[in-house]
Short mmCIF file of C-alpha atoms in Angstrom, two decimals:
data_model
loop_
_atom_site.label_atom_id
_atom_site.label_comp_id
_atom_site.label_asym_id
_atom_site.label_seq_id
_atom_site.Cartn_x
_atom_site.Cartn_y
_atom_site.Cartn_z
CA MET A 1 56.11 -110.43 -41.10
CA ARG A 2 57.72 -108.13 -38.57
CA ALA A 3 60.51 -110.64 -37.99
CA SER A 4 61.01 -111.06 -41.73
CA LYS A 5 61.22 -107.32 -42.32
CA LEU A 6 63.63 -106.94 -39.40
CA LEU A 7 65.93 -109.66 -40.71
CA LEU A 8 65.76 -108.28 -44.24
CA MET A 9 66.71 -104.80 -43.02
CA THR A 10 69.55 -106.25 -40.98
CA GLY A 11 70.88 -108.05 -44.03
CA MET A 12 70.69 -104.88 -46.12
CA VAL A 13 72.66 -103.00 -43.48
CA LEU A 14 75.30 -105.74 -43.23
CA ALA A 15 75.64 -106.31 -46.96
CA PRO A 16 77.80 -103.24 -47.71
CA GLY A 17 80.12 -104.23 -44.87
CA LEU A 18 80.44 -107.75 -46.22
CA VAL A 19 81.17 -106.56 -49.75
CA SER A 20 83.75 -104.01 -48.57
CA ALA A 21 85.59 -106.56 -46.43
CA GLN A 22 88.79 -107.76 -48.04
CA GLU A 23 89.06 -111.11 -46.22
CA GLY A 24 86.97 -114.25 -46.56
CA VAL A 25 83.85 -112.84 -48.28
CA TYR A 26 81.92 -115.57 -50.09
CA ILE A 27 78.57 -116.38 -51.70
CA GLY A 28 76.99 -119.81 -51.79
CA GLY A 29 74.08 -121.74 -53.16
CA PHE A 30 72.60 -124.91 -51.70
CA TYR A 31 69.74 -127.37 -51.79
CA GLU A 32 68.09 -128.39 -48.50
CA ALA A 33 65.71 -131.11 -47.36
CA VAL A 34 63.72 -130.48 -44.16
CA ALA A 35 61.96 -133.03 -41.97
CA THR A 36 59.24 -131.13 -40.07
CA ASP A 37 57.99 -131.78 -36.57
CA SER A 38 55.10 -134.30 -36.59
CA LYS A 39 52.75 -131.84 -34.83
CA LYS A 40 52.75 -129.59 -37.90
CA LYS A 41 50.83 -132.19 -39.90
CA THR A 42 47.69 -131.53 -37.86
CA ASP A 43 48.12 -127.85 -36.97
CA ALA A 44 46.55 -125.16 -39.15
CA ASP A 45 48.96 -122.58 -37.65
CA PHE A 46 51.68 -124.37 -39.58
CA ASP A 47 49.53 -124.97 -42.67
CA TYR A 48 49.70 -128.75 -42.11
CA LEU A 49 53.37 -128.97 -43.20
CA ASP A 50 54.75 -132.45 -43.78
CA GLY A 51 58.41 -132.09 -44.83
CA GLY A 52 59.86 -130.27 -47.79
CA GLN A 53 62.87 -129.36 -49.89
CA GLY A 54 64.21 -126.51 -51.94
CA PRO A 55 67.11 -124.20 -52.89
CA GLY A 56 68.76 -121.40 -50.94
CA LEU A 57 71.45 -118.70 -51.07
CA GLU A 58 73.95 -117.40 -48.52
CA LEU A 59 76.28 -114.40 -48.27
CA GLY A 60 79.01 -114.68 -45.66
CA VAL A 61 82.30 -113.33 -44.39
CA PHE A 62 85.02 -114.61 -42.08
CA PHE A 63 86.22 -111.73 -39.93
CA THR A 64 89.12 -113.84 -38.63
CA PRO A 65 90.48 -117.24 -39.69
CA SER A 66 87.92 -118.82 -37.31
CA TRP A 67 84.96 -116.45 -36.79
CA GLY A 68 82.45 -115.43 -39.40
CA ALA A 69 78.78 -114.61 -40.10
CA ARG A 70 76.36 -115.13 -42.95
CA LEU A 71 72.98 -113.97 -44.23
CA GLU A 72 70.89 -116.91 -45.47
CA TRP A 73 67.75 -117.15 -47.59
CA GLY A 74 65.93 -120.37 -48.49
CA GLN A 75 62.71 -121.49 -50.15
CA GLN A 76 61.18 -124.92 -49.55
CA ASP A 77 58.42 -126.68 -51.40
CA TYR A 78 56.62 -128.40 -48.50
CA ASP A 79 54.21 -131.30 -48.70
CA ARG A 80 50.83 -130.83 -46.99
CA ALA A 81 49.12 -133.38 -44.78
CA SER A 82 45.63 -131.88 -45.22
CA GLY A 83 43.45 -130.57 -48.01
CA LEU A 84 42.72 -127.54 -45.83
CA ALA A 85 46.26 -126.21 -46.35
CA SER A 86 46.66 -122.95 -48.25
CA GLY A 87 49.80 -124.14 -50.05
CA SER A 88 51.32 -120.64 -50.15
CA ASP A 89 55.01 -120.01 -50.76
CA GLU A 90 57.40 -121.01 -47.97
CA ARG A 91 60.53 -118.96 -47.32
CA ARG A 92 63.23 -118.66 -44.66
CA LEU A 93 65.49 -115.66 -43.97
CA GLY A 94 67.99 -115.16 -41.16
CA LEU A 95 71.50 -114.65 -39.79
CA ASP A 96 74.09 -117.16 -38.50
CA LEU A 97 77.26 -116.77 -36.49
CA MET A 98 79.92 -119.28 -37.59
CA TYR A 99 83.04 -120.76 -35.98
CA ARG A 100 85.57 -122.71 -38.07
CA PHE A 101 87.78 -125.10 -36.07
CA THR A 102 91.06 -125.57 -37.99
CA GLU A 103 92.55 -125.42 -41.43
CA LYS A 104 93.05 -129.20 -41.34
CA ASN A 105 89.48 -130.53 -41.38
CA HIS A 106 87.51 -127.44 -42.53
CA ALA A 107 84.74 -128.24 -40.05
CA TYR A 108 82.63 -125.54 -38.46
CA VAL A 109 79.62 -124.94 -36.23
CA PHE A 110 76.98 -122.25 -36.58
CA ALA A 111 73.97 -120.84 -34.74
CA GLY A 112 71.47 -118.12 -35.56
CA ILE A 113 67.87 -117.00 -35.81
CA LYS A 114 65.49 -117.23 -38.77
CA SER A 115 62.05 -116.01 -39.80
CA VAL A 116 60.11 -118.83 -41.47
CA THR A 117 56.80 -118.75 -43.39
CA PRO A 118 54.07 -119.87 -43.43
CA GLY A 119 52.82 -120.05 -39.85
CA VAL A 120 51.86 -117.96 -36.86
CA GLY A 121 54.77 -116.85 -34.65
CA HIS A 122 56.93 -118.91 -36.95
CA SER A 123 60.42 -117.75 -35.87
CA VAL A 124 63.16 -120.29 -35.15
CA ALA A 125 66.54 -120.48 -33.48
CA ASN A 126 68.86 -122.84 -35.29
CA ALA A 127 72.19 -124.55 -34.63
CA GLY A 128 74.19 -126.99 -36.72
CA LEU A 129 77.45 -128.55 -37.85
CA GLY A 130 79.02 -128.22 -41.26
CA GLY A 131 82.08 -129.16 -43.26
CA SER A 132 83.65 -127.91 -46.47
CA LEU A 133 85.74 -129.57 -49.16
CA PRO A 134 88.05 -127.04 -50.92
CA LEU A 135 88.30 -127.42 -54.69
CA SER A 136 90.58 -124.43 -55.26
CA SER A 137 91.50 -121.15 -53.58
CA ARG A 138 88.05 -119.74 -54.49
CA TRP A 139 85.67 -122.70 -54.88
CA SER A 140 84.54 -125.25 -52.29
CA LEU A 141 81.76 -127.75 -51.68
CA PHE A 142 79.96 -127.88 -48.34
CA ALA A 143 77.38 -129.86 -46.41
CA GLU A 144 75.49 -129.06 -43.19
CA GLY A 145 73.13 -130.61 -40.72
CA VAL A 146 70.88 -128.23 -38.77
CA ALA A 147 68.13 -128.24 -36.16
CA TYR A 148 65.41 -125.54 -36.19
CA GLN A 149 63.72 -124.88 -32.83
CA GLY A 150 60.54 -122.80 -32.63
CA VAL A 151 60.88 -119.64 -30.55
CA LYS A 152 57.25 -118.86 -29.61
CA THR A 153 55.80 -122.27 -30.42
CA ASP A 154 57.46 -125.52 -29.42
CA PHE A 155 58.54 -127.56 -32.45
CA THR A 156 61.79 -128.95 -33.87
CA ASP A 157 62.58 -129.38 -37.55
CA ILE A 158 65.70 -131.13 -38.89
CA GLY A 159 67.41 -130.04 -42.10
CA ALA A 160 70.24 -131.34 -44.27
CA LYS A 161 71.77 -129.34 -47.08
CA ALA A 162 74.62 -129.43 -49.58
CA GLY A 163 75.97 -126.75 -51.84
CA VAL A 164 78.86 -124.85 -53.37
CA ARG A 165 80.62 -121.63 -52.32
CA TYR A 166 82.65 -119.03 -54.18
CA GLN A 167 85.09 -116.70 -52.41
CA PHE A 168 85.39 -113.24 -53.92
CA TYR A 169 88.93 -112.44 -52.76
CA THR A 170 92.12 -114.50 -52.95
CA SER A 171 93.69 -114.03 -49.54
CA GLU A 172 95.65 -115.74 -46.79
CA HIS A 173 92.29 -116.82 -45.32
CA GLY A 174 91.11 -118.72 -48.40
CA PHE A 175 89.21 -122.01 -48.43
CA LEU A 176 92.44 -123.98 -48.80
CA THR A 177 94.28 -122.08 -46.04
CA PRO A 178 91.65 -120.61 -43.70
CA HIS A 179 94.25 -119.97 -41.01
CA LYS A 180 96.97 -117.45 -41.69
CA PRO A 181 100.22 -119.30 -42.41
CA VAL A 182 103.15 -118.81 -40.07
CA ARG A 183 106.13 -117.13 -41.67
CA THR A 184 109.48 -118.16 -40.27
CA VAL A 185 112.41 -115.80 -40.68
CA VAL A 186 115.81 -117.43 -40.20
CA THR A 187 118.63 -115.12 -39.22
CA SER A 188 122.10 -116.58 -39.64
CA VAL A 189 124.47 -115.72 -36.80
CA PRO A 190 127.99 -117.25 -37.02
CA GLU A 191 128.91 -119.34 -33.98
CA SER A 192 132.38 -119.46 -32.48
CA ASP A 193 134.97 -122.17 -33.21
CA LEU A 194 137.89 -121.29 -30.96
CA ASP A 195 140.11 -124.26 -31.88
CA ARG A 196 139.32 -123.80 -35.61
CA ASP A 197 138.71 -127.48 -36.24
CA GLY A 198 135.52 -126.89 -38.22
CA VAL A 199 133.14 -127.88 -35.39
CA ILE A 200 131.44 -125.02 -33.55
CA ASP A 201 132.14 -124.76 -29.82
CA ARG A 202 128.54 -125.55 -28.91
CA LEU A 203 128.89 -129.00 -30.51
CA ASP A 204 132.59 -129.59 -29.90
CA LEU A 205 133.13 -132.48 -27.45
CA CYS A 206 136.92 -132.16 -27.65
CA PRO A 207 137.75 -128.43 -27.39
CA GLY A 208 141.33 -127.35 -27.93
CA THR A 209 142.18 -129.95 -30.57
CA PRO A 210 145.38 -128.95 -32.46
CA ALA A 211 144.49 -127.67 -35.90
CA LYS A 212 146.89 -130.07 -37.65
CA TYR A 213 144.76 -133.15 -36.80
CA LEU A 214 141.65 -134.35 -38.60
CA VAL A 215 138.52 -134.41 -36.44
CA ASN A 216 135.13 -136.13 -36.58
CA GLU A 217 131.69 -134.52 -36.29
CA ASP A 218 132.19 -134.22 -32.51
CA GLY A 219 135.43 -132.27 -32.88
CA CYS A 220 137.61 -135.17 -31.66
CA THR A 221 140.77 -136.37 -33.42
CA ILE A 222 140.49 -139.27 -35.83
CA ALA A 223 142.92 -142.13 -35.20
CA GLU A 224 143.66 -145.26 -37.20
CA GLN A 225 145.07 -148.58 -36.05
CA PHE A 226 148.51 -149.56 -37.31
CA VAL A 227 150.17 -152.94 -36.73
CA VAL A 228 153.69 -152.56 -35.34
CA SER A 229 156.03 -155.54 -35.63
CA MET A 230 159.63 -156.28 -34.58
CA GLN A 231 161.73 -159.17 -35.79
CA LEU A 232 164.77 -160.55 -33.93
CA ASN A 233 167.27 -162.94 -35.60
CA ILE A 234 169.47 -165.12 -33.44
CA LEU A 235 171.83 -167.69 -34.98
CA PHE A 236 172.76 -170.99 -33.33
CA PRO A 237 175.65 -173.41 -33.86
CA ASN A 238 174.85 -176.61 -35.77
CA ASP A 239 172.90 -179.20 -33.75
CA SER A 240 172.77 -176.91 -30.69
CA SER A 241 170.26 -174.88 -28.66
CA GLU A 242 172.98 -173.09 -26.73
CA LEU A 243 172.32 -169.33 -26.67
CA ALA A 244 175.41 -167.14 -26.85
CA PRO A 245 175.47 -164.13 -24.43
CA GLU A 246 176.37 -161.88 -27.36
CA TYR A 247 172.69 -161.98 -28.40
CA TYR A 248 171.43 -160.69 -25.03
CA PRO A 249 171.42 -157.02 -26.18
CA GLU A 250 169.14 -157.99 -29.08
CA ILE A 251 166.83 -159.84 -26.71
CA GLN A 252 166.85 -156.78 -24.45
CA GLU A 253 165.54 -154.69 -27.36
CA VAL A 254 162.57 -157.03 -27.50
CA ALA A 255 162.01 -156.66 -23.75
CA ASP A 256 162.27 -152.85 -23.91
CA PHE A 257 159.83 -152.72 -26.81
CA MET A 258 157.33 -154.83 -24.90
CA ALA A 259 157.77 -152.73 -21.73
CA SER A 260 156.76 -149.59 -23.67
CA ARG A 261 153.62 -151.34 -24.94
CA PRO A 262 152.05 -153.36 -22.12
CA ASP A 263 149.32 -154.70 -24.40
CA THR A 264 151.77 -156.60 -26.63
CA ALA A 265 152.80 -160.26 -26.72
CA VAL A 266 155.69 -162.02 -28.43
CA GLU A 267 156.06 -165.27 -30.28
CA ILE A 268 159.56 -166.78 -30.18
CA GLY A 269 159.83 -168.99 -33.25
CA GLY A 270 162.67 -171.51 -33.56
CA HIS A 271 163.98 -172.62 -36.97
CA THR A 272 166.57 -175.19 -38.08
CA SER A 273 168.46 -176.11 -41.23
CA ALA A 274 167.42 -179.04 -43.46
CA PRO A 275 169.89 -181.80 -42.44
CA ALA A 276 168.60 -184.46 -40.02
CA SER A 277 165.06 -185.80 -39.73
CA PHE A 278 161.95 -183.62 -39.59
CA GLU A 279 161.12 -184.79 -36.05
CA TYR A 280 164.63 -184.07 -34.81
CA ASN A 281 164.68 -180.59 -36.34
CA LEU A 282 161.24 -179.80 -34.88
CA ALA A 283 162.40 -180.70 -31.38
CA LEU A 284 165.67 -178.76 -31.81
CA SER A 285 163.84 -175.63 -33.01
CA ARG A 286 161.49 -175.82 -30.04
CA ALA A 287 164.45 -176.05 -27.67
CA ARG A 288 166.07 -172.99 -29.26
CA ALA A 289 162.84 -170.99 -28.96
CA GLU A 290 162.50 -171.96 -25.29
CA ALA A 291 166.09 -170.88 -24.63
CA VAL A 292 165.38 -167.35 -25.88
CA SER A 293 162.09 -167.25 -23.97
CA ARG A 294 163.89 -168.13 -20.72
CA VAL A 295 166.24 -165.19 -21.18
CA LEU A 296 163.30 -162.82 -21.76
CA ILE A 297 161.53 -164.09 -18.66
CA GLU A 298 164.45 -164.67 -16.26
CA GLU A 299 166.92 -161.99 -17.29
CA PHE A 300 164.62 -159.19 -18.46
CA LYS A 301 161.55 -159.97 -16.26
CA VAL A 302 158.96 -160.18 -19.06
CA ASP A 303 155.63 -161.64 -17.87
CA PRO A 304 155.53 -165.33 -18.90
CA GLN A 305 151.90 -164.85 -19.97
CA ARG A 306 153.13 -162.53 -22.71
CA VAL A 307 155.74 -164.95 -24.11
CA ARG A 308 154.99 -167.88 -26.41
CA SER A 309 157.55 -170.38 -27.76
CA LYS A 310 157.06 -172.42 -30.91
CA GLY A 311 159.30 -174.67 -32.97
CA TYR A 312 158.92 -174.66 -36.74
CA GLY A 313 161.77 -177.06 -37.55
CA GLU A 314 162.75 -176.95 -41.22
CA SER A 315 159.27 -175.89 -42.42
CA ARG A 316 160.27 -172.25 -43.05
CA LEU A 317 163.70 -172.30 -44.66
CA LEU A 318 165.09 -168.94 -45.71
CA ASP A 319 167.55 -170.58 -48.14
CA PRO A 320 166.77 -174.06 -49.54
CA ALA A 321 170.34 -174.61 -50.83
CA ASP A 322 172.33 -177.55 -49.42
CA ASN A 323 175.50 -175.76 -48.30
CA GLU A 324 176.97 -174.42 -45.09
CA ALA A 325 176.02 -170.80 -45.83
CA ALA A 326 172.37 -171.77 -46.31
CA HIS A 327 172.37 -174.02 -43.26
CA SER A 328 173.82 -171.22 -41.10
CA LYS A 329 171.17 -168.79 -42.34
CA ASN A 330 168.34 -171.20 -41.62
CA ARG A 331 169.49 -171.90 -38.04
CA ARG A 332 167.81 -168.90 -36.41
CA ILE A 333 165.31 -167.47 -33.93
CA GLU A 334 162.61 -164.98 -34.95
CA ALA A 335 160.88 -162.95 -32.28
CA VAL A 336 157.74 -161.40 -33.81
CA ILE A 337 155.84 -158.85 -31.73
CA TYR A 338 152.45 -157.58 -32.77
CA ALA A 339 151.11 -154.39 -31.23
CA VAL A 340 148.14 -152.23 -32.23
CA GLU A 341 149.14 -148.59 -32.20
CA MET A 342 146.63 -145.71 -32.57
CA GLN A 343 148.00 -142.88 -34.69
CA LYS A 344 146.20 -139.55 -35.13
CA LEU A 345 145.50 -138.53 -38.72
CA THR A 346 146.77 -135.14 -39.81
CA ARG A 347 145.13 -132.77 -42.26
#
């Protein structure tokens, strides 16, 4: 009785503090089943208890997002293992300290002390594990498992309970968000872009890019590939592969172009007019192409690996007419150079 009165007075003192708190104050109701220690079945000091069940109430507060306390009252309807039992009312009253782990799983542990009737020296220390399931910012379901250990007399009871809780205040420490959310304040501070290409200096991999050029996300100029070609026309007398020196300056233009672009190569294509047989014209066109190639290689020192000769014969006539003007036009050499040139794109 002394323990019961002490716990009751403690609860009455704490109650105004719980009600006045503006964070995490809640009330709950539950139903509990208790499996009593086997020794109680044969002990008159415990009124021959043999397990029981019943409702209970709790009043609690979380002082911080993790730490809290509660006042708990419960009443169990116990079975009796002997006809000698008095069968009087059975009640439990006590305090628990609670620790809630995180806002993710809503799990918590608790420990406290209780005064339990009936029985002699029937005070217990208890500890347990619980978990809650939020339904809204104010309502949640919960379940707990708890062990009750006798203080003056050695016994251990095991309880399991489930119930519902209601939080009085909507706050940052509610059932759905028991931990105070982190507020992030973003302050925008302009970063420098000294070359004014639209990419800040901290991310610019090509500083100092002229403003007139387009740049990519790294601040480097954007270039596209362009095919550069050069065509050289050399005319030959009829039925001849003799190269006149007057065409050397044109061949030199090809050599100079290739010297400025070391990655280029040239195809010297020989062409003939239609008269004569296809085989004869093919051989003649090849001979004309090789004559120009020799000048490129021997006179202008172009690497032979970069020069290719090919005879096309009469397969690519520029003028299909059967007259001297057409024949003269078709007797030719075409030097086609292909080079890939990177050109920067401007804004």
